[in-house]
Coordinates of C-alpha atoms in Angstrom, one line a residue:
M19 CA -23.1 42.7 -10.1
I20 CA -19.8 41.8 -11.7
R21 CA -20.0 39.7 -14.8
R22 CA -17.2 37.3 -15.2
K23 CA -15.7 36.3 -18.5
R24 CA -13.3 33.4 -18.5
F25 CA -11.0 32.2 -21.3
G26 CA -9.4 28.8 -21.7
A27 CA -8.9 25.7 -23.8
I28 CA -8.6 23.5 -20.8
T29 CA -11.0 22.5 -18.0
L30 CA -10.4 22.1 -14.2
A31 CA -10.9 18.6 -12.9
A32 CA -14.2 18.2 -11.0
A33 CA -13.8 18.0 -7.3
I34 CA -15.2 14.7 -5.9
A35 CA -18.8 14.7 -4.7
A36 CA -19.6 14.8 -1.0
M37 CA -19.6 11.2 0.2
S38 CA -22.6 9.8 2.0
V39 CA -22.1 9.9 5.8
F40 CA -22.8 6.5 7.3
P41 CA -21.3 5.3 10.6
S42 CA -19.4 2.2 11.5
F43 CA -21.3 0.0 13.9
A44 CA -20.5 0.5 17.6
A45 CA -21.6 -2.7 19.3
D46 CA -20.6 -1.6 22.8
H47 CA -22.7 1.6 23.0
V48 CA -26.4 2.3 22.7
V49 CA -28.0 5.3 20.9
D50 CA -29.7 7.7 23.2
N51 CA -33.1 8.1 21.5
T52 CA -34.0 11.0 23.8
K53 CA -31.4 13.2 22.2
K54 CA -31.8 15.5 19.1
G55 CA -29.4 15.7 16.3
A56 CA -27.9 18.7 14.4
M57 CA -26.3 19.2 11.0
T58 CA -23.8 21.9 10.0
I59 CA -22.8 22.4 6.4
Y60 CA -19.9 24.4 5.1
K61 CA -19.7 25.3 1.4
Y62 CA -16.4 26.3 -0.2
D63 CA -15.2 27.1 -3.7
I64 CA -12.8 24.3 -3.9
T65 CA -12.1 25.0 -7.5
K66 CA -10.6 28.5 -6.7
A67 CA -8.8 27.1 -3.7
K68 CA -7.1 24.5 -5.8
K69 CA -6.2 27.1 -8.5
A70 CA -4.5 29.1 -5.7
G71 CA -2.5 26.0 -4.8
I72 CA -4.4 25.1 -1.6
A73 CA -4.8 21.4 -1.2
V74 CA -7.2 20.3 1.5
S75 CA -8.4 16.7 2.0
E76 CA -10.7 16.2 5.0
P77 CA -12.2 12.8 5.8
A78 CA -15.9 12.4 5.2
N79 CA -16.5 11.3 8.8
G80 CA -19.0 13.9 10.0
L81 CA -16.6 15.5 12.4
K82 CA -15.8 19.2 12.5
N83 CA -12.5 20.1 10.8
E84 CA -11.3 23.4 12.2
S85 CA -8.0 23.2 10.2
A86 CA -9.9 23.0 6.9
E87 CA -12.2 25.8 7.9
T88 CA -9.3 28.1 8.6
I89 CA -7.4 27.3 5.4
L90 CA -10.6 27.7 3.3
K91 CA -12.2 30.7 4.9
D92 CA -11.3 33.0 2.0
Y93 CA -13.2 30.6 -0.4
A94 CA -16.5 30.5 1.4
I95 CA -19.6 30.6 -0.8
E96 CA -22.5 32.6 0.5
G97 CA -26.1 32.0 -0.6
V98 CA -26.3 28.2 -1.0
E99 CA -29.5 26.4 0.0
F100 CA -29.8 22.8 1.2
T101 CA -33.0 20.9 1.6
Y102 CA -33.2 17.9 3.9
L103 CA -35.7 15.1 4.4
R104 CA -35.8 12.4 7.0
V105 CA -36.3 9.3 4.9
G106 CA -36.5 6.6 7.5
D107 CA -35.4 4.9 10.7
V108 CA -32.1 3.3 11.6
D109 CA -32.4 -0.2 13.0
T110 CA -30.2 -3.1 14.1
Y111 CA -30.5 -6.4 12.2
S112 CA -29.6 -9.4 14.3
K113 CA -29.9 -13.0 13.2
N114 CA -27.9 -16.1 14.1
G115 CA -25.2 -13.9 15.6
D116 CA -25.0 -11.6 12.5
V117 CA -25.5 -8.1 13.8
K118 CA -25.4 -5.0 11.6
P119 CA -27.1 -1.6 11.2
V120 CA -29.8 -1.3 8.5
Y121 CA -31.6 1.7 7.1
E122 CA -35.2 2.2 6.1
I123 CA -35.7 3.2 2.5
P124 CA -39.3 4.1 1.5
E125 CA -40.7 2.5 -1.6
A126 CA -40.8 5.7 -3.7
L127 CA -37.1 6.2 -2.9
Q128 CA -36.3 2.6 -3.7
K129 CA -37.6 3.2 -7.2
I130 CA -35.4 6.2 -7.8
L131 CA -32.4 4.4 -6.5
K132 CA -33.3 1.3 -8.4
L133 CA -33.1 -0.8 -5.2
N134 CA -34.8 -4.2 -5.6
K135 CA -37.3 -4.9 -2.9
Q136 CA -36.1 -8.5 -2.7
D137 CA -32.6 -7.3 -1.9
A138 CA -33.7 -5.7 1.4
V139 CA -31.9 -7.2 4.4
E140 CA -35.0 -6.9 6.5
T141 CA -38.6 -6.0 6.1
K142 CA -40.4 -5.1 9.4
N143 CA -43.7 -3.5 9.9
E144 CA -44.0 -3.1 6.1
K145 CA -40.7 -1.1 6.0
D146 CA -37.8 -2.2 3.9
Y147 CA -34.3 -1.9 5.4
Y148 CA -31.0 -2.0 3.5
L149 CA -27.3 -2.0 4.3
A150 CA -25.3 1.3 4.0
F151 CA -23.2 0.0 1.1
Q152 CA -26.3 -1.0 -0.8
I153 CA -27.8 2.4 -0.5
Q154 CA -24.5 4.2 -1.3
S155 CA -23.7 2.1 -4.3
A156 CA -27.2 2.5 -5.7
L157 CA -27.0 6.3 -5.3
Q158 CA -23.7 6.6 -7.1
L159 CA -24.8 4.3 -9.9
V160 CA -28.1 6.0 -10.7
L161 CA -26.4 9.4 -10.5
S162 CA -23.8 8.3 -13.1
E163 CA -26.3 6.7 -15.4
N164 CA -28.7 9.6 -16.0
I165 CA -28.9 13.2 -15.0
S166 CA -32.7 12.8 -14.6
T167 CA -32.1 10.9 -11.3
K168 CA -30.8 14.1 -9.7
N169 CA -34.0 15.9 -10.8
K170 CA -36.0 13.1 -9.3
L171 CA -34.2 13.3 -6.0
E172 CA -34.7 17.1 -6.0
A173 CA -38.4 16.5 -6.5
Y174 CA -38.4 13.8 -3.8
V175 CA -37.2 16.2 -1.1
K176 CA -39.6 19.0 -2.1
D177 CA -41.7 18.3 1.0
G178 CA -38.6 18.4 3.2
E179 CA -37.2 21.3 5.2
K180 CA -34.9 24.0 3.8
M181 CA -31.9 25.1 5.7
S182 CA -31.0 28.8 5.9
L183 CA -28.8 30.1 3.1
T184 CA -25.1 29.7 3.8
D185 CA -23.7 32.9 5.4
A186 CA -20.5 34.8 4.6
N187 CA -18.5 32.0 6.1
G188 CA -20.2 29.4 3.8
K189 CA -22.0 28.0 6.9
T190 CA -25.5 26.8 7.6
V191 CA -26.8 25.0 10.7
K192 CA -29.9 23.1 11.6
T193 CA -30.6 21.8 15.1
G194 CA -33.3 19.9 16.9
L195 CA -33.5 17.1 14.4
D196 CA -35.1 13.8 15.1
L197 CA -32.7 10.9 14.8
G198 CA -32.7 8.8 11.7
L199 CA -31.5 8.7 8.1
Y200 CA -31.6 12.0 6.1
L201 CA -31.3 12.8 2.4
L202 CA -29.7 16.1 1.6
V203 CA -30.0 18.0 -1.7
E204 CA -28.4 21.3 -2.8
T205 CA -31.4 23.1 -4.2
K206 CA -30.2 26.7 -4.7
V207 CA -26.9 28.2 -5.7
P208 CA -25.5 31.7 -6.2
E209 CA -24.3 32.7 -9.7
N210 CA -20.6 31.7 -9.2
V211 CA -21.5 28.0 -8.6
V212 CA -21.6 26.2 -11.9
D213 CA -22.7 22.8 -10.6
T214 CA -24.5 21.5 -7.5
T215 CA -23.2 18.8 -5.2
N216 CA -24.7 15.4 -5.7
P217 CA -27.4 14.4 -3.2
W218 CA -26.1 12.5 -0.2
F219 CA -27.3 10.7 2.9
V220 CA -26.5 11.5 6.6
Q221 CA -27.3 9.4 9.6
L222 CA -28.1 11.0 13.0
P223 CA -26.3 10.1 15.2
M224 CA -23.0 8.9 13.8
T225 CA -20.2 6.8 15.2
D226 CA -16.7 8.3 15.4
A227 CA -13.9 7.0 13.3
E228 CA -12.6 4.8 16.1
G229 CA -16.0 3.2 16.4
A230 CA -15.9 4.1 20.2
S231 CA -18.9 6.4 20.6
W232 CA -21.9 8.1 19.0
F233 CA -22.0 11.8 18.2
Y234 CA -25.2 13.8 17.4
E235 CA -23.9 16.9 15.7
V236 CA -22.7 16.1 12.2
T237 CA -20.6 18.4 10.1
C238 CA -20.5 18.1 6.3
Y239 CA -18.1 19.7 3.8
P240 CA -19.7 19.0 0.4
K241 CA -17.5 20.1 -2.5
N242 CA -18.5 21.9 -5.7
Q243 CA -18.3 20.0 -8.9
T244 CA -17.0 22.3 -11.6
G245 CA -18.4 21.5 -15.0
D246 CA -16.4 23.4 -17.6
P247 CA -16.4 21.9 -21.1
T248 CA -13.3 21.4 -23.2
L249 CA -12.5 22.8 -26.7
D250 CA -10.2 21.6 -29.4
K251 CA -10.0 22.5 -33.1
R252 CA -8.3 20.7 -35.9
V253 CA -8.0 20.9 -39.7
K254 CA -7.0 18.5 -42.5
D255 CA -6.6 18.7 -46.3
R256 CA -9.4 16.7 -48.0
T257 CA -7.1 15.4 -50.6
D258 CA -4.7 14.0 -48.0
K259 CA -5.8 10.4 -47.2
K260 CA -2.9 9.7 -44.8
T261 CA -2.5 12.6 -42.4
G262 CA -5.2 13.1 -39.8
Y263 CA -6.5 16.3 -38.3
K264 CA -3.8 18.8 -37.0
E265 CA -3.6 22.1 -35.2
D266 CA -1.3 23.5 -37.9
L267 CA -1.1 22.5 -41.5
T268 CA 0.7 23.4 -44.7
V269 CA -1.5 23.5 -47.8
S270 CA -1.6 24.9 -51.3
E271 CA -3.9 27.7 -52.3
G272 CA -7.1 26.3 -53.6
A273 CA -7.1 23.5 -51.1
K274 CA -10.3 21.9 -49.9
L275 CA -10.3 21.7 -46.1
D276 CA -12.1 19.6 -43.4
Y277 CA -12.5 21.3 -40.1
R278 CA -13.4 19.6 -36.8
I279 CA -14.2 21.3 -33.5
V280 CA -14.5 19.0 -30.5
S281 CA -16.1 20.1 -27.2
R282 CA -16.7 17.8 -24.3
L283 CA -19.9 18.9 -22.8
P284 CA -19.8 19.9 -19.1
H285 CA -21.2 17.7 -16.4
I286 CA -24.9 18.4 -16.1
T287 CA -26.4 17.1 -12.8
S288 CA -29.9 18.6 -12.6
T289 CA -32.2 21.3 -13.8
S290 CA -30.3 23.9 -11.7
T291 CA -27.2 23.2 -13.8
Y292 CA -28.9 23.0 -17.2
L293 CA -27.2 24.9 -20.0
S294 CA -29.1 27.9 -21.2
K295 CA -26.6 28.7 -24.0
Y296 CA -24.0 26.8 -25.9
A297 CA -22.7 28.7 -28.9
F298 CA -19.6 28.8 -31.2
K299 CA -18.2 31.9 -32.9
D300 CA -15.8 30.8 -35.6
E301 CA -13.7 33.4 -37.3
M302 CA -11.6 32.9 -40.5
D303 CA -8.9 35.1 -42.1
K304 CA -9.8 36.6 -45.4
G305 CA -7.9 34.0 -47.4
L306 CA -10.4 31.3 -46.3
C307 CA -14.1 30.8 -47.0
Y308 CA -16.7 28.6 -45.4
G309 CA -18.6 25.8 -47.1
E310 CA -21.7 26.8 -45.1
N311 CA -22.6 23.2 -44.4
A312 CA -22.0 22.6 -40.6
V313 CA -23.1 19.4 -39.0
L314 CA -23.1 18.5 -35.3
A315 CA -22.7 15.0 -33.8
F316 CA -22.5 13.6 -30.3
Y317 CA -20.2 10.7 -29.2
D318 CA -19.6 8.6 -26.1
S319 CA -15.8 8.4 -26.6
T320 CA -13.0 10.0 -28.7
D321 CA -12.1 6.8 -30.7
K322 CA -15.4 7.0 -32.6
F323 CA -14.7 10.3 -34.3
E324 CA -10.9 10.3 -34.7
T325 CA -11.0 9.5 -38.4
T326 CA -14.4 10.9 -39.4
N327 CA -15.2 14.0 -41.4
I328 CA -18.4 15.6 -42.6
D329 CA -18.9 13.0 -45.3
T330 CA -18.6 10.0 -43.0
V331 CA -20.3 11.3 -39.8
T332 CA -23.5 9.4 -40.4
G333 CA -21.9 6.0 -40.1
S334 CA -19.4 7.0 -37.4
G335 CA -21.2 5.5 -34.3
A336 CA -22.5 8.9 -33.2
V337 CA -25.2 8.9 -30.5
A338 CA -26.9 11.6 -32.6
V339 CA -26.3 13.6 -35.7
W340 CA -27.8 17.1 -36.3
T341 CA -28.0 18.6 -39.7
K342 CA -28.9 22.2 -40.5
D343 CA -32.5 21.1 -41.1
S344 CA -32.8 19.3 -37.7
G345 CA -34.1 22.4 -35.9
K346 CA -31.6 21.7 -33.1
F347 CA -29.1 24.5 -33.9
T348 CA -28.7 27.5 -36.1
Q349 CA -25.8 28.5 -38.4
T350 CA -25.2 32.0 -39.7
Y351 CA -22.4 33.3 -41.9
T352 CA -21.3 36.9 -42.3
S353 CA -18.4 38.8 -43.9
K354 CA -16.5 41.6 -42.3
E355 CA -15.2 44.8 -43.8
D356 CA -11.6 43.5 -43.7
G357 CA -12.5 40.5 -45.8
S358 CA -12.5 38.0 -43.0
S359 CA -15.6 35.9 -42.3
Q360 CA -17.5 34.5 -39.4
M361 CA -19.7 31.5 -38.6
L362 CA -22.1 31.5 -35.7
I363 CA -23.4 28.2 -34.4
G364 CA -26.0 28.3 -31.7
M365 CA -28.2 25.7 -30.0
T366 CA -32.0 26.2 -30.2
K367 CA -34.3 25.6 -27.3
E368 CA -35.0 22.1 -28.6
G369 CA -31.3 21.4 -29.0
L370 CA -30.5 22.6 -25.5
Q371 CA -33.3 20.5 -24.0
E372 CA -31.9 17.4 -25.7
I373 CA -28.3 18.2 -24.6
N374 CA -29.4 18.9 -21.0
E375 CA -31.4 15.7 -20.7
N376 CA -29.2 13.2 -22.5
Y377 CA -25.6 14.4 -23.3
S378 CA -23.9 15.3 -20.1
D379 CA -20.1 14.7 -20.5
K380 CA -20.5 13.5 -24.1
Y381 CA -18.4 14.8 -26.9
M382 CA -20.0 17.3 -29.2
V383 CA -18.2 17.5 -32.6
L384 CA -18.8 20.3 -35.1
Y385 CA -17.9 19.4 -38.7
Y386 CA -17.6 21.8 -41.6
T387 CA -15.7 22.4 -44.8
A388 CA -13.8 25.5 -46.1
D389 CA -11.7 26.5 -49.0
M390 CA -8.4 28.3 -49.2
K391 CA -8.7 31.0 -51.9
S392 CA -6.4 31.4 -54.9
D393 CA -5.7 35.1 -54.8
N394 CA -3.8 37.8 -52.9
T395 CA -5.9 37.5 -49.8
V396 CA -4.0 34.4 -48.7
V397 CA -1.1 35.1 -46.4
V398 CA 2.1 33.3 -47.4
G399 CA 4.9 32.7 -44.9
D400 CA 5.2 32.3 -41.1
K401 CA 2.3 34.6 -40.2
G402 CA -0.1 32.0 -41.5
N403 CA -3.9 32.0 -42.0
S404 CA -5.6 31.7 -38.7
N405 CA -9.0 30.3 -37.8
I406 CA -10.1 30.9 -34.2
V407 CA -13.2 29.5 -32.5
T408 CA -14.7 30.8 -29.3
L409 CA -17.2 28.8 -27.3
E410 CA -19.6 30.6 -25.0
W411 CA -21.8 28.7 -22.5
R412 CA -24.2 29.8 -19.8
R413 CA -26.1 27.9 -17.1
T414 CA -29.3 29.0 -15.3
S415 CA -27.7 32.2 -14.0
E416 CA -27.7 33.7 -17.4
E417 CA -26.0 37.0 -16.5
Y418 CA -22.8 35.0 -16.0
F419 CA -21.0 33.3 -18.9
D420 CA -17.8 31.5 -19.6
T421 CA -15.7 31.3 -22.8
L422 CA -13.0 29.0 -24.3
K423 CA -10.9 29.6 -27.3
A424 CA -9.0 27.3 -29.7
G425 CA -7.6 27.7 -33.2
T426 CA -5.8 26.4 -36.2
L427 CA -3.1 27.8 -38.5
L428 CA -2.7 27.2 -42.2
F429 CA 0.7 27.9 -43.8
T430 CA 1.5 28.3 -47.5
Y431 CA 4.6 29.6 -49.4
G432 CA 5.8 30.8 -52.8
L433 CA 8.6 31.3 -55.2
Q434 CA 10.2 34.5 -56.4
V435 CA 12.1 33.6 -59.5
K436 CA 14.2 36.2 -61.3
K437 CA 15.0 35.2 -64.9
T438 CA 18.1 36.9 -66.4
F439 CA 20.3 36.5 -69.5
S440 CA 24.1 36.7 -69.5
D441 CA 24.2 39.3 -72.2
G442 CA 21.1 41.2 -70.9
Q443 CA 19.4 40.9 -74.3
G444 CA 16.9 38.0 -73.9
D445 CA 13.2 38.3 -73.6
P446 CA 11.9 36.6 -70.4
T447 CA 8.4 36.4 -71.6
N448 CA 9.5 33.7 -74.0
V449 CA 10.7 31.5 -71.2
Q450 CA 8.4 28.7 -69.9
F451 CA 8.5 26.6 -66.7
L452 CA 6.6 23.6 -65.3
L453 CA 6.4 23.1 -61.5
Q454 CA 6.0 19.6 -60.1
N455 CA 5.3 18.6 -56.4
K456 CA 7.6 15.6 -56.0
T457 CA 6.4 14.8 -52.5
E458 CA 2.9 14.1 -53.6
N459 CA 3.6 13.6 -57.3
Y460 CA 1.4 16.2 -59.0
Y461 CA 1.9 19.1 -61.3
V462 CA 0.9 22.5 -60.0
K463 CA -2.1 24.3 -61.5
A464 CA -2.4 28.0 -61.1
V465 CA -4.3 31.1 -62.2
G466 CA -2.7 34.3 -63.3
S467 CA -0.5 35.9 -66.0
N468 CA 2.3 38.4 -66.6
G469 CA 4.6 36.7 -64.1
N470 CA 2.1 36.6 -61.2
Y471 CA 0.4 33.3 -60.4
Y472 CA -1.7 31.8 -57.6
V473 CA -1.9 28.1 -57.1
A474 CA -5.4 26.7 -57.8
G475 CA -5.1 23.0 -57.8
R476 CA -3.3 19.8 -58.8
E477 CA -2.9 18.0 -62.1
E478 CA -1.6 14.5 -62.7
E479 CA -1.0 14.9 -66.5
K480 CA 2.0 16.9 -67.5
A481 CA 0.3 18.2 -70.7
K482 CA -2.5 19.8 -68.6
A483 CA -0.1 21.5 -66.1
T484 CA 0.1 25.3 -65.9
V485 CA 2.9 26.8 -67.9
F486 CA 4.5 29.6 -65.9
R487 CA 6.0 32.6 -67.8
P488 CA 8.0 35.4 -66.2
A489 CA 7.0 39.1 -66.6
K490 CA 8.8 41.4 -69.0
D491 CA 11.3 42.3 -66.2
G492 CA 12.1 38.6 -65.7
T493 CA 10.1 38.2 -62.4
L494 CA 8.1 35.1 -61.8
L495 CA 5.9 34.9 -58.7
I496 CA 4.1 31.7 -57.7
H497 CA 2.0 32.1 -54.6
G498 CA 0.4 29.4 -52.5
L499 CA 2.7 26.3 -52.4
E500 CA 2.5 23.8 -49.5
G501 CA 5.7 23.0 -47.7
D502 CA 7.0 20.1 -49.9
A503 CA 9.7 19.1 -52.4
Y504 CA 9.4 20.5 -55.9
T505 CA 11.2 20.5 -59.3
L506 CA 11.1 23.6 -61.4
T507 CA 11.8 22.6 -65.0
E508 CA 12.6 25.2 -67.7
T509 CA 10.9 23.8 -70.8
H510 CA 11.5 26.8 -73.1
S511 CA 14.1 29.6 -73.2
D512 CA 14.3 32.6 -75.4
H513 CA 15.6 32.1 -79.0
G514 CA 19.4 31.4 -79.0
Y515 CA 19.7 30.8 -75.3
S516 CA 20.4 27.5 -73.6
L517 CA 18.0 25.7 -71.3
L518 CA 18.9 24.7 -67.8
K519 CA 20.7 21.4 -67.9
E520 CA 18.6 19.9 -65.1
P521 CA 15.4 20.9 -63.2
L522 CA 15.9 22.9 -60.0
Q523 CA 15.3 20.8 -56.9
I524 CA 13.4 23.0 -54.4
V525 CA 12.5 21.9 -50.8
I526 CA 10.4 24.0 -48.5
V527 CA 10.3 23.0 -44.9
P528 CA 7.1 24.4 -43.5
T529 CA 6.5 26.6 -40.4
K530 CA 5.5 24.9 -37.2
G531 CA 2.8 26.8 -35.4
F532 CA 1.8 25.7 -31.9
V533 CA -1.5 27.2 -30.7
S534 CA -1.1 27.0 -26.9
G535 CA -4.2 26.3 -24.8
A536 CA -5.5 29.6 -23.4
V537 CA -5.7 29.9 -19.7
R538 CA -8.2 31.8 -17.6
E539 CA -8.2 35.6 -18.3
E540 CA -5.7 35.1 -21.2
D541 CA -6.1 34.4 -24.9
G542 CA -3.2 32.0 -25.1
S543 CA -0.3 32.4 -27.5
I544 CA 1.1 31.1 -30.8
T545 CA 4.6 29.7 -30.9
I546 CA 6.2 29.8 -34.3
T547 CA 9.2 27.9 -35.7
G548 CA 10.0 29.6 -39.0
A549 CA 10.0 28.0 -42.5
S550 CA 13.2 27.3 -44.4
A551 CA 14.2 26.2 -47.9
K552 CA 16.9 24.6 -50.0
V553 CA 17.6 24.9 -53.8
D554 CA 19.7 22.1 -55.2
G555 CA 20.7 21.0 -51.7
T556 CA 21.9 24.5 -50.7
K557 CA 20.2 26.7 -48.2
A558 CA 18.1 29.3 -49.9
T559 CA 17.0 32.8 -48.9
M560 CA 13.3 33.2 -48.0
I561 CA 12.0 36.8 -48.2
N562 CA 9.0 38.5 -46.6
S563 CA 5.6 38.3 -48.3
L564 CA 5.2 41.0 -50.9
I565 CA 1.6 41.4 -49.9
D566 CA 1.8 41.2 -46.1
K567 CA 5.2 42.6 -45.2
D568 CA 4.9 41.2 -41.6
S569 CA 4.9 37.6 -42.8
I570 CA 8.5 36.4 -43.0
H571 CA 9.9 33.3 -44.7
A572 CA 7.3 33.6 -47.4
L573 CA 9.0 33.4 -50.8
V574 CA 11.9 31.3 -51.8
K575 CA 14.3 33.6 -53.7
I576 CA 15.8 32.1 -56.9
E577 CA 17.7 33.6 -59.8
I578 CA 18.1 31.7 -63.1
Q579 CA 20.4 33.0 -65.8
N580 CA 20.6 31.7 -69.3
A581 CA 23.6 32.1 -71.6
K582 CA 23.7 31.9 -75.4
G583 CA 24.6 28.5 -76.8
F584 CA 27.7 27.7 -78.9
S585 CA 27.4 28.8 -82.5
L586 CA 28.5 26.8 -85.5
P587 CA 29.8 28.5 -88.7
K588 CA 27.0 29.9 -90.9
T589 CA 26.4 28.7 -94.4
G590 CA 27.6 31.0 -97.2
G591 CA 30.7 32.1 -99.1
K592 CA 33.0 31.7 -96.1
G593 CA 31.8 28.5 -94.6
L594 CA 29.7 25.5 -95.3
Y595 CA 27.9 23.4 -92.7
F596 CA 27.8 20.7 -95.4
V597 CA 31.6 20.4 -95.5
T598 CA 31.8 20.2 -91.7
I599 CA 29.0 17.6 -91.5
A600 CA 30.5 15.6 -94.4
G601 CA 33.9 15.6 -92.6
V602 CA 32.3 14.3 -89.5
I603 CA 30.5 11.6 -91.4
L604 CA 33.6 10.5 -93.3
A605 CA 35.7 10.5 -90.2
G606 CA 33.1 8.5 -88.3
A607 CA 33.0 6.0 -91.2
G608 CA 36.8 5.6 -91.0
I609 CA 37.4 6.6 -94.6
M610 CA 41.0 7.8 -95.3
L611 CA 41.2 10.4 -98.1
T612 CA 45.0 10.3 -98.3
S613 CA 47.6 8.1 -100.0
K614 CA 51.4 7.7 -99.8
K615 CA 51.9 9.2 -103.2
D616 CA 49.3 11.9 -103.5
K617 CA 47.6 13.7 -100.5
T618 CA 44.5 15.8 -101.0
D619 CA 43.6 18.2 -98.1
I620 CA 40.1 19.0 -97.2
K621 CA 40.0 22.5 -95.9
C622 CA 37.3 24.9 -94.6
E623 CA 37.5 28.3 -96.3
K624 CA 38.5 31.1 -94.1

């Protein structure tokens, strides 16, 4: 047996369910009650056919469609079982010139379909008869309201007859049937069918599309309803109150992060399609670490969770919220040899039961928090820090499984400042800088020393901001800046050297990383638009990461040179600051130390 493993972050649209087969009324012809009826059912994998570009739309009129059978022959499904049960008679209602076909529905079936007894068109011999549209509408409604209805219908036909399994052509036939109204239910499927067809009704005999005659051999082409879930992953900075969840994000080292994984649960129609496994394997690069606090919630629609996080999930309008103590799911955290980490989230037996019985097609949202570290494990530059989640789910054929993947990328950057002096004599370790994020108006806090720093947080007060000092060789490395606008201010230079006249204006335009939705049999791809930077309005060079050489556009390269300031004459035998200062004061006061008759010169000694 071949096990199939499918990848993807998208789902295939479910094929429409087989429509109930009721005839139009043929007033000019009479049913021959001496005849027997027959049913032929063809089962095809419409999902694969559509994926191959084959579009077939046959009318649900009960007639044989040889064209469709020819086109779809390569997509036949072998091993499907249908169970049928004759539920009642077909009669003609006639009153005051109003003539129409009506169908017997037994009381037990009325209750399943939620048909009101008083709505019956006719009651005769203690049998209730309804119109075709009443029965059809009721069936569609109850199937859409609750998956337990399908289970009830499967149980209802348990005393019926089973057709032979579909053959290699996807075909099964039953002849010699009494005329009347039948309920058909798909009761057994092979491993490659992930969802059963909704139950449907068939009348024997049927009227042709033109309403001209009756036919007694009805052919049905019920379609598979594929039930793949969806998967989406987003992240946001917990300090950012304006920006919502994103696929890619630029953050500082030390950032506190909110993660949200959204999976729309697959369509669950009955016990034969119940989920037997629903598990997430989440993997983080070594520069990130889990908060180990996952919470699960279930929603009817997307608008109810768009702005929520782990702190606000309780009041978010969720149908249900599961915490780690609920007993509905497990969470396990492990570290790998390469420093990366992994979170496993799996549904327990109790959790799966609740999902199978109540949450078909609902949105499952997994919330958790994480931190970006403040050390050399964080990757700066275009390579980014990835976080990939894989969803694995199984139905009742447990040897077969499907998977989906989705991911996020976190980007951070740095500065490589080279401090030099014009005469080559200054001591860079005496130089001090402050770094301010102008986009979000905070000073950068960092850990480190000797010219090597890692961003660790934000500080509103200037006095509490980190003072950055270059190493002895003049190198200053600051790792872990988000893509924003900054000012680098030199607050102290070495003795005798001038400060920078103005702070440097630095702008880092972050990487754009698009994580494409993976397709079947492929892991998807990441499309990168590289980062860029400007210093004082001029394009700056960005070099590769010094830690991960493969990550480009990582560090903004800056060189700052100080020169000695202008010197005034020194005090002593050959010059007096006092004389110079006095001269300036006198000149400023407008005092003239000369006369027409006698002129006294004030000179600086040479």
